[in-house]
PDB file of C-alpha atoms in Angstrom:
ATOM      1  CA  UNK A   1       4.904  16.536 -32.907  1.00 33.00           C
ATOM      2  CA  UNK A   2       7.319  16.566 -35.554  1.00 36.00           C
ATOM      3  CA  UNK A   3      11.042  15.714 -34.895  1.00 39.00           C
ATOM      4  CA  UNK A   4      13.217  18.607 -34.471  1.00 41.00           C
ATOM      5  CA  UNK A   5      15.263  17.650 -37.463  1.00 44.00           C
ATOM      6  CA  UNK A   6      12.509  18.000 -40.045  1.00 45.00           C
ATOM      7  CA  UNK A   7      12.856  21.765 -38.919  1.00 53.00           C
ATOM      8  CA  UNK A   8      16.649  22.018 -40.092  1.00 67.00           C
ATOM      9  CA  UNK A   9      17.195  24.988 -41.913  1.00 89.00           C
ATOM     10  CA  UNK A  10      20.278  27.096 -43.578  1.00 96.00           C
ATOM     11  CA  UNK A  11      20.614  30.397 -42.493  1.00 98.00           C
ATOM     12  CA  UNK A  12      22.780  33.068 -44.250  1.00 98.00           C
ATOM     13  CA  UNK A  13      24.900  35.766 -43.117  1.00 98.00           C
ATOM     14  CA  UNK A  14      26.285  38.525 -44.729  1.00 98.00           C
ATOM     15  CA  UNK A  15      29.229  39.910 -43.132  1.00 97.00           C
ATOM     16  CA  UNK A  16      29.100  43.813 -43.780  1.00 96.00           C
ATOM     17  CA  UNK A  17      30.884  45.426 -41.124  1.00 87.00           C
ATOM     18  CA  UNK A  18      34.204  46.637 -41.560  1.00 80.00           C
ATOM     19  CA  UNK A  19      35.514  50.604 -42.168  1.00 75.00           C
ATOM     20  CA  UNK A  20      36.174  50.051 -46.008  1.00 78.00           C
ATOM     21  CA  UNK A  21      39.476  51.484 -45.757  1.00 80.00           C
ATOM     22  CA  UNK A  22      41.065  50.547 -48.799  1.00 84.00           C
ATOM     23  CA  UNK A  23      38.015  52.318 -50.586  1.00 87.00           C
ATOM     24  CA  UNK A  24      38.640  55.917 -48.468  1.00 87.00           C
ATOM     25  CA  UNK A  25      36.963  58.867 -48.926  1.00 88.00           C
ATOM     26  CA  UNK A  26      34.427  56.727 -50.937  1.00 84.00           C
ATOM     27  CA  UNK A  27      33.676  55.347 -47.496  1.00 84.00           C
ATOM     28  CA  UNK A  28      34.387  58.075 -44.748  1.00 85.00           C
ATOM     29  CA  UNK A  29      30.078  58.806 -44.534  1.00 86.00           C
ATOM     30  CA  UNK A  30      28.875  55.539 -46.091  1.00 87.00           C
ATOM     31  CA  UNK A  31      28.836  51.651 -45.621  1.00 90.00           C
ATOM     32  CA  UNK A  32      31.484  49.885 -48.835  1.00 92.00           C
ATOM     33  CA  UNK A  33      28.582  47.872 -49.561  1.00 94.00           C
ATOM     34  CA  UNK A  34      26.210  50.375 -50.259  1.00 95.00           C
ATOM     35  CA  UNK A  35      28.396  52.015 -52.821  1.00 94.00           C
ATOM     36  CA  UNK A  36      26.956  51.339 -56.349  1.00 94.00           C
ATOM     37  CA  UNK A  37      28.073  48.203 -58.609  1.00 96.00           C
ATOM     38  CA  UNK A  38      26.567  49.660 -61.955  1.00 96.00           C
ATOM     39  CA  UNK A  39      22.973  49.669 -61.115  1.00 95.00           C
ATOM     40  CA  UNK A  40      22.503  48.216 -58.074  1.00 97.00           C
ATOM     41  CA  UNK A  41      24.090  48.480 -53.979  1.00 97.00           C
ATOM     42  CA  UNK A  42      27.004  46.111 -53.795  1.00 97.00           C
ATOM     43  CA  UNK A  43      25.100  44.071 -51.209  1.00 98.00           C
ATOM     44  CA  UNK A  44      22.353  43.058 -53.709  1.00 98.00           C
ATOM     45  CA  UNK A  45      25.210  40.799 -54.926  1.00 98.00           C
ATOM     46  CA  UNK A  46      25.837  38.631 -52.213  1.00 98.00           C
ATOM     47  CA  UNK A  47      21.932  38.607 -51.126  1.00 98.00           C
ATOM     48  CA  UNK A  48      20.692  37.278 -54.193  1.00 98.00           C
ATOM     49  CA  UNK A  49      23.963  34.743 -54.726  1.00 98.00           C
ATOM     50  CA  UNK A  50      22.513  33.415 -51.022  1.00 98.00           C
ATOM     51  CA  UNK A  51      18.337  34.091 -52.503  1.00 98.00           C
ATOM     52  CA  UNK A  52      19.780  31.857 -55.115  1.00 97.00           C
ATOM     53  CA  UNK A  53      20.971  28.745 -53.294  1.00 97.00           C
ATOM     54  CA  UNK A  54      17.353  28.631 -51.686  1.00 97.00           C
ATOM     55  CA  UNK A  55      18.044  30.537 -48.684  1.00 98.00           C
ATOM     56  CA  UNK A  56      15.499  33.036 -47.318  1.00 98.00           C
ATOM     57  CA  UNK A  57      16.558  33.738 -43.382  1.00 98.00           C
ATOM     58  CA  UNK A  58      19.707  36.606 -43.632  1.00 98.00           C
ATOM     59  CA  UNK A  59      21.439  37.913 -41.407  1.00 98.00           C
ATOM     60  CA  UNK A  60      23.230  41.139 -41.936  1.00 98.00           C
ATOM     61  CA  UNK A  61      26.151  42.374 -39.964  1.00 98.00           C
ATOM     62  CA  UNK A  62      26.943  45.796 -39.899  1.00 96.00           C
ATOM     63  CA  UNK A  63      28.285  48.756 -37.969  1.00 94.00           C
ATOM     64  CA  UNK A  64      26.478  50.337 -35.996  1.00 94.00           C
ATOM     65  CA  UNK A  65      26.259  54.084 -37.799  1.00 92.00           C
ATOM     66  CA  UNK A  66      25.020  51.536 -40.962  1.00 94.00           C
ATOM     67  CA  UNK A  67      22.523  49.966 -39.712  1.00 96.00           C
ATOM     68  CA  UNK A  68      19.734  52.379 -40.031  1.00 97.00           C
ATOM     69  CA  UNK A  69      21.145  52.662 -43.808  1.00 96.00           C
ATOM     70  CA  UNK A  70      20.935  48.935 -44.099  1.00 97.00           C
ATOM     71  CA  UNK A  71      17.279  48.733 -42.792  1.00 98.00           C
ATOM     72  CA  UNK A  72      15.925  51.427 -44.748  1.00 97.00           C
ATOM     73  CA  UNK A  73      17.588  49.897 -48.297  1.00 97.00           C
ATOM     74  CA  UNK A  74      16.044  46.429 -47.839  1.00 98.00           C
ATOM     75  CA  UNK A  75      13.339  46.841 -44.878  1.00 97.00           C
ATOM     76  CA  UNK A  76      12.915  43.419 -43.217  1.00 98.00           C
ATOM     77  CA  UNK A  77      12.927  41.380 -46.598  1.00 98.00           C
ATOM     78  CA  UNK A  78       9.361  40.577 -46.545  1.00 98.00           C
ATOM     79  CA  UNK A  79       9.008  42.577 -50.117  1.00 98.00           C
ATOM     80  CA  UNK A  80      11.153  39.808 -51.663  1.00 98.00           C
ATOM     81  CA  UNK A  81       9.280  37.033 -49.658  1.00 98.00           C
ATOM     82  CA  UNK A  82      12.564  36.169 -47.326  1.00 98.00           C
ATOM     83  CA  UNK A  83      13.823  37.421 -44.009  1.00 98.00           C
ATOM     84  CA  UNK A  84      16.411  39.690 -43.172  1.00 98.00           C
ATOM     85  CA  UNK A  85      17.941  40.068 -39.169  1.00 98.00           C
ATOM     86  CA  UNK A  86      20.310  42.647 -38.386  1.00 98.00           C
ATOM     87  CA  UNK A  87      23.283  42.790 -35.810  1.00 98.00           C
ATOM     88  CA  UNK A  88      25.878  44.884 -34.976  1.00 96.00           C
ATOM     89  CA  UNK A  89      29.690  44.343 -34.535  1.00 95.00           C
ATOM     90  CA  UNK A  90      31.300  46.801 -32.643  1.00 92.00           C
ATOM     91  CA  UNK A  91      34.596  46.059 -33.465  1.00 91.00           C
ATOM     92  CA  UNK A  92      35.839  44.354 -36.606  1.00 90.00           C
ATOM     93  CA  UNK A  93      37.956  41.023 -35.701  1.00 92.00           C
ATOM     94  CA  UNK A  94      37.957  39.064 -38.680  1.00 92.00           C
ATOM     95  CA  UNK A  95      35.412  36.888 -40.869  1.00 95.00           C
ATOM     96  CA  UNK A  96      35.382  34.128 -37.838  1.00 97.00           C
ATOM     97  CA  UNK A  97      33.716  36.675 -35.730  1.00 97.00           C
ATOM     98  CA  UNK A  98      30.404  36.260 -37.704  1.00 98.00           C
ATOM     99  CA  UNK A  99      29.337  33.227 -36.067  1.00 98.00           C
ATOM    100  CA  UNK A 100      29.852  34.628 -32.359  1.00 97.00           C
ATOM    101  CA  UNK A 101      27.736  37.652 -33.245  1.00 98.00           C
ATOM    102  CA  UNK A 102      25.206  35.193 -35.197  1.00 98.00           C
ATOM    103  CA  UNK A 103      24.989  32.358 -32.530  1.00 98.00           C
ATOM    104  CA  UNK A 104      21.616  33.462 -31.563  1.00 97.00           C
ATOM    105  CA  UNK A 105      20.074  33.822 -34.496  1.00 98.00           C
ATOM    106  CA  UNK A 106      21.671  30.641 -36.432  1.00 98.00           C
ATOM    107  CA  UNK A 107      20.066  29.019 -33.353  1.00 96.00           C
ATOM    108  CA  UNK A 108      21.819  25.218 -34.134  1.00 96.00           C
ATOM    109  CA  UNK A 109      21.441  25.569 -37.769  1.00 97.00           C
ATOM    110  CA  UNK A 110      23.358  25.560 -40.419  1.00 97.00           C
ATOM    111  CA  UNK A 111      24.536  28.395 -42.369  1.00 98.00           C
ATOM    112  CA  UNK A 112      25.999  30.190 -45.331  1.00 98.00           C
ATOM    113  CA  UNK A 113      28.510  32.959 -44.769  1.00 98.00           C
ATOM    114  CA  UNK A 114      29.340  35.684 -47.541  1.00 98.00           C
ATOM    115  CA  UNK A 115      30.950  38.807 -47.161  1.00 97.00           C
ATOM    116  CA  UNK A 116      28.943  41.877 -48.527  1.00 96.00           C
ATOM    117  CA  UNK A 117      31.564  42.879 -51.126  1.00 95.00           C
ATOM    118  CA  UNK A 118      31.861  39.620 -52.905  1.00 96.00           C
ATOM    119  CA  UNK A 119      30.299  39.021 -56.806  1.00 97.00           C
ATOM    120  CA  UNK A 120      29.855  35.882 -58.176  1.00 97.00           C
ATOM    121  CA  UNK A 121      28.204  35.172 -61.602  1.00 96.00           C
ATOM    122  CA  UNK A 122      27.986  32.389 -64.346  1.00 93.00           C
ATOM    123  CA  UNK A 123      25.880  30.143 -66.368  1.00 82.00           C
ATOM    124  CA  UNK A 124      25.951  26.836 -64.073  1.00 87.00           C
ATOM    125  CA  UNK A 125      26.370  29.250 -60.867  1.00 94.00           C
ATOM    126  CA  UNK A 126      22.836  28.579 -59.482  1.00 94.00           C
ATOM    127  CA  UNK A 127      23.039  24.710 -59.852  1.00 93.00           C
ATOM    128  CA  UNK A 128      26.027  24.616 -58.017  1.00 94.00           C
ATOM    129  CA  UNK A 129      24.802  26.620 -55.210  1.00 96.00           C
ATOM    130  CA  UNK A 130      21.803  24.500 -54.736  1.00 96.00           C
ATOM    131  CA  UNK A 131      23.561  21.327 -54.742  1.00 95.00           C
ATOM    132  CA  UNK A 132      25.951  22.494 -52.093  1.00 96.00           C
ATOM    133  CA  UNK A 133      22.773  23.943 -50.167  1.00 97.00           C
ATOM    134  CA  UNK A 134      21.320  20.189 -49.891  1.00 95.00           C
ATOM    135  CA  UNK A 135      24.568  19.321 -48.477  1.00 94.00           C
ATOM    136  CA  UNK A 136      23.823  20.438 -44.795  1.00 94.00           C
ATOM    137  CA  UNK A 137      26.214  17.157 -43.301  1.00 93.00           C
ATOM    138  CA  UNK A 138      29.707  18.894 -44.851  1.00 94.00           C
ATOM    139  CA  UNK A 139      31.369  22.200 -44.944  1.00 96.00           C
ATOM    140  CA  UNK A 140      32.192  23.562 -48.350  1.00 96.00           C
ATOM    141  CA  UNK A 141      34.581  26.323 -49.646  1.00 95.00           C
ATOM    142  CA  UNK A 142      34.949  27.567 -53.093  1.00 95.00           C
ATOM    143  CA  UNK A 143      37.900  27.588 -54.919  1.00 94.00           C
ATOM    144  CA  UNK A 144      38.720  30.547 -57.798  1.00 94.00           C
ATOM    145  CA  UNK A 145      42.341  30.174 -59.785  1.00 93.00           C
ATOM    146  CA  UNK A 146      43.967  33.746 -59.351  1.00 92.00           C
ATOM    147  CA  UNK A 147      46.950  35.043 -60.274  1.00 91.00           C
ATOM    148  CA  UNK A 148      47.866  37.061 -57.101  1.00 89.00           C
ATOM    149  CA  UNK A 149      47.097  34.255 -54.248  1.00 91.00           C
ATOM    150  CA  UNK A 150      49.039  35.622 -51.928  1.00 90.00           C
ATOM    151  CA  UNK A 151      45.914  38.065 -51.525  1.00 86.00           C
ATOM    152  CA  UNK A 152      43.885  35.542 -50.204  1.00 89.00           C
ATOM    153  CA  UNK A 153      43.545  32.232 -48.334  1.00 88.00           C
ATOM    154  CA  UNK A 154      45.005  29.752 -50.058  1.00 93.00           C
ATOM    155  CA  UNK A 155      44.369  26.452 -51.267  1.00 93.00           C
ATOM    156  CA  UNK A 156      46.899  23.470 -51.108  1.00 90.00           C
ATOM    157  CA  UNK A 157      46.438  20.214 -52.939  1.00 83.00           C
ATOM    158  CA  UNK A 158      48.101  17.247 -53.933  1.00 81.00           C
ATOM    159  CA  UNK A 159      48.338  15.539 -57.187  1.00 76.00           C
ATOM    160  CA  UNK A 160      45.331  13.869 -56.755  1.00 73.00           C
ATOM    161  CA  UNK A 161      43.519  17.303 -55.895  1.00 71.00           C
ATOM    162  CA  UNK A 162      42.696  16.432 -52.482  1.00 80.00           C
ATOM    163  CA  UNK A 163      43.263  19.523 -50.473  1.00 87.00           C
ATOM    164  CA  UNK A 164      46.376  19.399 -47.725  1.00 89.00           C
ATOM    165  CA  UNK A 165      45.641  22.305 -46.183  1.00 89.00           C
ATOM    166  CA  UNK A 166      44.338  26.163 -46.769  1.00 91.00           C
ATOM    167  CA  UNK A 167      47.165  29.648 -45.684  1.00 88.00           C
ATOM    168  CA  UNK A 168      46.095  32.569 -44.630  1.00 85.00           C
ATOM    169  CA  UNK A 169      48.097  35.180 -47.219  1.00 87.00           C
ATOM    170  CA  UNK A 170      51.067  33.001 -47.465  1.00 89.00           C
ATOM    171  CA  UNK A 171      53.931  35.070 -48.718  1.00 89.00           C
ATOM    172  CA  UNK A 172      55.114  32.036 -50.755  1.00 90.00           C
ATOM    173  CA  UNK A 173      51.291  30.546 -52.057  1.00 90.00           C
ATOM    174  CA  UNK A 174      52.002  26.328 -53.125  1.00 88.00           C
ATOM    175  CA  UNK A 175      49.236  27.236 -55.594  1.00 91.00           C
ATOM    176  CA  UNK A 176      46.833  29.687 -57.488  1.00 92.00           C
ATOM    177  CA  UNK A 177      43.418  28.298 -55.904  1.00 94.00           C
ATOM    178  CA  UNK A 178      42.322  31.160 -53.536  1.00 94.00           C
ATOM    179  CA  UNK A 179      39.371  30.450 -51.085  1.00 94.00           C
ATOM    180  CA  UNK A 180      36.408  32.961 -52.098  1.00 96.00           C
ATOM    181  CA  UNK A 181      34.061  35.013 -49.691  1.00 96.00           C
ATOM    182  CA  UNK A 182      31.551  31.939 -49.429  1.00 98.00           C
ATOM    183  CA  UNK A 183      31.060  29.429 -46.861  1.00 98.00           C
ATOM    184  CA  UNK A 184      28.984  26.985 -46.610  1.00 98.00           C
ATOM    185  CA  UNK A 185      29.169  25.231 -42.613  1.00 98.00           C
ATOM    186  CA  UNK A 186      27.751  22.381 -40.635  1.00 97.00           C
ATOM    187  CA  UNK A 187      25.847  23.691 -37.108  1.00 96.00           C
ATOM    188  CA  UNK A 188      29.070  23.182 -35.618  1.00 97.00           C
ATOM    189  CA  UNK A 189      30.715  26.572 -36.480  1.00 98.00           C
ATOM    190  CA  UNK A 190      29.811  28.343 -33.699  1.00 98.00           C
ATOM    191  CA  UNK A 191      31.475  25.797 -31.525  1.00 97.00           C
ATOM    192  CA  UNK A 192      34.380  25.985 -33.946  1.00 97.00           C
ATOM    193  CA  UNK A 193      34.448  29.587 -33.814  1.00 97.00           C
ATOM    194  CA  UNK A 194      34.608  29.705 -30.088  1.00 97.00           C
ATOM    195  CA  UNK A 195      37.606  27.642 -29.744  1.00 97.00           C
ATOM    196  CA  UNK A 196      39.372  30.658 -31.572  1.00 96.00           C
ATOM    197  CA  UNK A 197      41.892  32.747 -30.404  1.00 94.00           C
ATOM    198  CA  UNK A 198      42.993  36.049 -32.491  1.00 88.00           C
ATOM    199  CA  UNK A 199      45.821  35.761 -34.927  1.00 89.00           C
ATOM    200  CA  UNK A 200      49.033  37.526 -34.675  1.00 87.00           C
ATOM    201  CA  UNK A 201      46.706  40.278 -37.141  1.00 87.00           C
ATOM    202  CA  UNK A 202      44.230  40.389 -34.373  1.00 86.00           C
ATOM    203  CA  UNK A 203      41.468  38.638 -36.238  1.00 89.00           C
ATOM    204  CA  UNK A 204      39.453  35.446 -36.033  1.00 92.00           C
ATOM    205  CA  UNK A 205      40.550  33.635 -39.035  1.00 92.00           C
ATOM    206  CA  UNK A 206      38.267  32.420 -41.138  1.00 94.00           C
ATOM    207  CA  UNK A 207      41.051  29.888 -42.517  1.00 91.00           C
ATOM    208  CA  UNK A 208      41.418  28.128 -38.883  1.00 93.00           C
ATOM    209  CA  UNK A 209      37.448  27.338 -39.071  1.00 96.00           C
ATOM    210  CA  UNK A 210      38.418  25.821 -42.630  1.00 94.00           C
ATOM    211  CA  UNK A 211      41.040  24.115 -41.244  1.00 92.00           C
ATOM    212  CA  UNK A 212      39.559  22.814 -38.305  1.00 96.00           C
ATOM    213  CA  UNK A 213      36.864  21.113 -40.832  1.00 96.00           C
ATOM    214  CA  UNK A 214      39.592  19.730 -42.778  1.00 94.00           C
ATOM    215  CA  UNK A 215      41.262  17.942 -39.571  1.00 94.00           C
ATOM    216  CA  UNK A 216      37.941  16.190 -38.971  1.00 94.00           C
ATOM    217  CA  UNK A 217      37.754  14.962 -42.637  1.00 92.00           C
ATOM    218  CA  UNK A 218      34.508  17.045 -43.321  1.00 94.00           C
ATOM    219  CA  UNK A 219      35.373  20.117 -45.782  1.00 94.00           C
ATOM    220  CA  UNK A 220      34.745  20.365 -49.448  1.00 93.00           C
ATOM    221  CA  UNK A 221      36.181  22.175 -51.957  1.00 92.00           C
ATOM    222  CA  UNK A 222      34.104  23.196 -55.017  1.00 92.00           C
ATOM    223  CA  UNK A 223      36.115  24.722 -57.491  1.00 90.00           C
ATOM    224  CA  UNK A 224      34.586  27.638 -59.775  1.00 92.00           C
ATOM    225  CA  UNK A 225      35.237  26.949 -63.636  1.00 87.00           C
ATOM    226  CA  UNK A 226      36.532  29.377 -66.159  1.00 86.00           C
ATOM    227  CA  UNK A 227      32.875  29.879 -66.596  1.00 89.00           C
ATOM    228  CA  UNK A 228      32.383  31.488 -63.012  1.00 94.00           C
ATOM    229  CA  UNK A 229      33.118  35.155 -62.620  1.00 95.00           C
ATOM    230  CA  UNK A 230      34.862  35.911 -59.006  1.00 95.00           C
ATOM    231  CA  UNK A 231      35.196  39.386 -57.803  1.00 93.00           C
ATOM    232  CA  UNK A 232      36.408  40.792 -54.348  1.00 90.00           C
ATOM    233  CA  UNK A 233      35.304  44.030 -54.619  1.00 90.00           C
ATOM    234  CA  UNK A 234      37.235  45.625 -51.529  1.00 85.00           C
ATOM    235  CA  UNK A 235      39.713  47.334 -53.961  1.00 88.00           C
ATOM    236  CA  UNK A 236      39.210  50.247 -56.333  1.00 92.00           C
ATOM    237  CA  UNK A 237      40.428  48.589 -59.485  1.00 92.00           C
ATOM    238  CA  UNK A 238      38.036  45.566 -58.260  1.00 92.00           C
ATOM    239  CA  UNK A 239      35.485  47.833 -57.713  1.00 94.00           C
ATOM    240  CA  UNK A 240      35.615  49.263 -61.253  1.00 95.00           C
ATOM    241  CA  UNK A 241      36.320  46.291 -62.959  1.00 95.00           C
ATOM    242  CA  UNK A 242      33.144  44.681 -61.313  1.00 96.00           C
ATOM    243  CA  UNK A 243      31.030  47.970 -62.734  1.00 96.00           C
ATOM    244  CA  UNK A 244      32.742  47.391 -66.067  1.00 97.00           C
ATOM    245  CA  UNK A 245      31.827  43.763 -66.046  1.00 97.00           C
ATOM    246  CA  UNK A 246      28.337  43.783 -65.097  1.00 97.00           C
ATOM    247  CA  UNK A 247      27.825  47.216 -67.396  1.00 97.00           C
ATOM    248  CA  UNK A 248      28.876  44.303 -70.401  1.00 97.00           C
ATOM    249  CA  UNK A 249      26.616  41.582 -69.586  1.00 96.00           C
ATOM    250  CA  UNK A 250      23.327  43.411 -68.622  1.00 96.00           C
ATOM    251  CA  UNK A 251      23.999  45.996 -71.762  1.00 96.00           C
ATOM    252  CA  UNK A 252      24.119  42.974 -73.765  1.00 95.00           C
ATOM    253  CA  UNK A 253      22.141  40.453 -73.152  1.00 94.00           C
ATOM    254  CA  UNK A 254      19.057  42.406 -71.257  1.00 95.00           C
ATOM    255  CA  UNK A 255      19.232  40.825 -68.165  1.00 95.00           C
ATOM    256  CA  UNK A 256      20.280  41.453 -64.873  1.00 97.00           C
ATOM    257  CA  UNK A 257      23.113  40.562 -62.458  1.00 97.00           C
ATOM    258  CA  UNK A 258      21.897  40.370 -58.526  1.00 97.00           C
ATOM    259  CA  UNK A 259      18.369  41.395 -58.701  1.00 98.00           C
ATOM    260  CA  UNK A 260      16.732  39.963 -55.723  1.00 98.00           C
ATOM    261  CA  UNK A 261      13.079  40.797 -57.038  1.00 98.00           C
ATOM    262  CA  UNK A 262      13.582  38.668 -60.030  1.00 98.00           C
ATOM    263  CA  UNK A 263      15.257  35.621 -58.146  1.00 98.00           C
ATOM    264  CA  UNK A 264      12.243  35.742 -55.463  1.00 98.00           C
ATOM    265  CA  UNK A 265       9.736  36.010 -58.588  1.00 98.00           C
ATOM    266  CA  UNK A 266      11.324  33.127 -60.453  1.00 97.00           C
ATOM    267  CA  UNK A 267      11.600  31.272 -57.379  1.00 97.00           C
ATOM    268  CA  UNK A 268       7.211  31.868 -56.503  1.00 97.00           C
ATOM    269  CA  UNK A 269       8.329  33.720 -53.476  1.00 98.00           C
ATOM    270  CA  UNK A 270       5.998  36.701 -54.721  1.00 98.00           C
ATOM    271  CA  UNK A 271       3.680  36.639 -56.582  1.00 98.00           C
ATOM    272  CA  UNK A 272       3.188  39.143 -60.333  1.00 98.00           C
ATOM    273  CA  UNK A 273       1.317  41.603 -58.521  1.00 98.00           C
ATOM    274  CA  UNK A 274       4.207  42.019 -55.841  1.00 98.00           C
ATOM    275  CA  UNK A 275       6.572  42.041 -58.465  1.00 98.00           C
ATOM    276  CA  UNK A 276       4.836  44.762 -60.211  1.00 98.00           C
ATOM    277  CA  UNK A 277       4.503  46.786 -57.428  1.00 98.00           C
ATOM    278  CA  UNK A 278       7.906  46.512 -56.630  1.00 98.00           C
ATOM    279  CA  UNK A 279       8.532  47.737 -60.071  1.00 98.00           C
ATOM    280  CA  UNK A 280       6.095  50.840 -59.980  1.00 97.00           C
ATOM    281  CA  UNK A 281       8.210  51.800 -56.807  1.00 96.00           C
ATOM    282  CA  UNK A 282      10.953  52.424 -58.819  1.00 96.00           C
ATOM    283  CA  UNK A 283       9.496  52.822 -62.526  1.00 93.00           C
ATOM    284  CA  UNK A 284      11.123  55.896 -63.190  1.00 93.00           C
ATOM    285  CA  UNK A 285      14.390  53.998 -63.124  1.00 95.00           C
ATOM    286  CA  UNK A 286      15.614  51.875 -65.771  1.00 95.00           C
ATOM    287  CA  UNK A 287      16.058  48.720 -63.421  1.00 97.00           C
ATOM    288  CA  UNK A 288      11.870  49.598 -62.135  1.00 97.00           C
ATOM    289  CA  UNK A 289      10.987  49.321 -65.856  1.00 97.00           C
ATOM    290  CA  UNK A 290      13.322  46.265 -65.856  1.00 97.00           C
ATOM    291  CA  UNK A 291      10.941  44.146 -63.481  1.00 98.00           C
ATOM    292  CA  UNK A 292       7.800  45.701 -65.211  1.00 97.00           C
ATOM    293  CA  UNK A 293       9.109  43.968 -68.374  1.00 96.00           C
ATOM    294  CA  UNK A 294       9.474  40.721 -66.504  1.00 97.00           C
ATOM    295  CA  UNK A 295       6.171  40.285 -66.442  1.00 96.00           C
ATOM    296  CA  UNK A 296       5.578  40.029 -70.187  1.00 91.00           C
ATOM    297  CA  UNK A 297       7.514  36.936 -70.821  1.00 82.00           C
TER     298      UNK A 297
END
């Protein structure tokens, strides 16, 4: 019998709950991350930025009137070769809350959290995800240079770049790093997360799990280039600028952003004849004809 250890595996999660306030009326009768980025759901995004660090077991956390939504969009994942869960949180208290709902199914593993309205892109993007993938003994943040910090959590270093600490929306930020929507964590979140108690905003912060990692010397920070694209699309100029910017770079260049049948296809998850089926399901589309045209490289 093989040693439990050669069975270690990350898990994702994609937190998707929420009420999408600051989008209203957009989201009075649907999910925020099932509203369109150009072409695609917004929660292709952060599925295929997960499909692309290797991982293939998902959670997805959603509200409760979404979840039917959520199943019938992307079934249980087997069309893309991976694995999609779903569960339910009843009431939204904070990104921390994830790995309380997602104790069962992370099961003593390791895991990646994103939240479902996050959009990363860029050249080097998929090497860096994979790398940090491998990495299952450390916790590792990523941090984005902004120009309105206060925003987010917040990353403090000193001169030598070593990271002193991370604040939760500090009104005064000590630098421009913010902490994006993606976490990679040891198997010792949950236990982290438990020791929480809610914030003076009535949340689980996710910061305090960073922070926690820092105190025992085991949290990295990877920080994301000028060749990285970073958006937080919870906003309705992000929103539009993230159409605006993925409008650009498919238009251009022929290829697509977030497309979870081509990252499962490149990555011999399916097969050509899966991929073109997938693509006849949706041929009368310019993204169908898209994965059709895949297959003539």
């Amino acid at each position: 019998m093989k040693d439990k250890k050669d069975h270690i595996n990350r898990k994702g999660i994609i937190l998707a709950g929420g009420t999408g306030s600051r989008l209203a009326p957009l989201t009075i009768s649907v999910s925020k991350q099932l509203i369109p980025i150009y072409d695609k759901p917004m929660i292709y995004y952060p599925i295929s930025t997960l499909m692309m660090a290797g991982i293939r077991e998902i959670l997805i956390i959603c509200s409760e009137y979404d979840l039917e939504s959520f199943k019938k969009l992307l079934n249980d994942g087997k069309q893309w070769g991976i694995k999609f869960e779903y569960a339910v949180q009843k009431k939204p208290e904070g990104i921390a809350q994830a790995f309380l709902i997602a104790e069962e199914f992370l099961n003593g593993n390791p895991c990646a959290l994103i939240l479902g309205d996050n959009l990363l892109y860029g050249s080097d993007l998929i090497n860096q995800l994979i790398m940090v993938n491998k990495n299952l003994s450390n916790a590792t943040i990523f941090g984005y240079q902004v120009k309105d910090p206060e925003r987010y959590g917040v990353i403090n270093f000193n001169e030598n770049k070593h990271v002193l600490s991370i604040q939760e929306k500090p009104s005064n930020p000590e630098s421009h790093y913010a902490v994006t929507g993606l976490y990679f964590y040891t198997n010792k979140v949950v236990d982290y997360a438990k020791t929480l108690k809610l914030s003076s905003r009535g949340e689980f912060e996710i910061t305090d799990i960073n922070n926690l990692y820092l105190k025992e010397n085991n949290l990295n920070v990877q920080i994301l280039g000028r060749g990285i694209a970073w958006f937080d699309t919870g906003t309705f100029d992000s929103l539009q600028e993230a159409n605006i910017f993925i409008k650009t770079i498919e238009n251009r260049q022929g290829l697509k952003v977030g497309s979870p049948e081509e990252i499962s296809w490149r990555f011999g998850w399916i097969d050509d004849k899966q991929l073109l089926h997938l693509g006849n399901k949706l041929k009368k589309s310019s993204y169908g004809e898209y994965l059709i045209e895949l297959l003539k490289e």
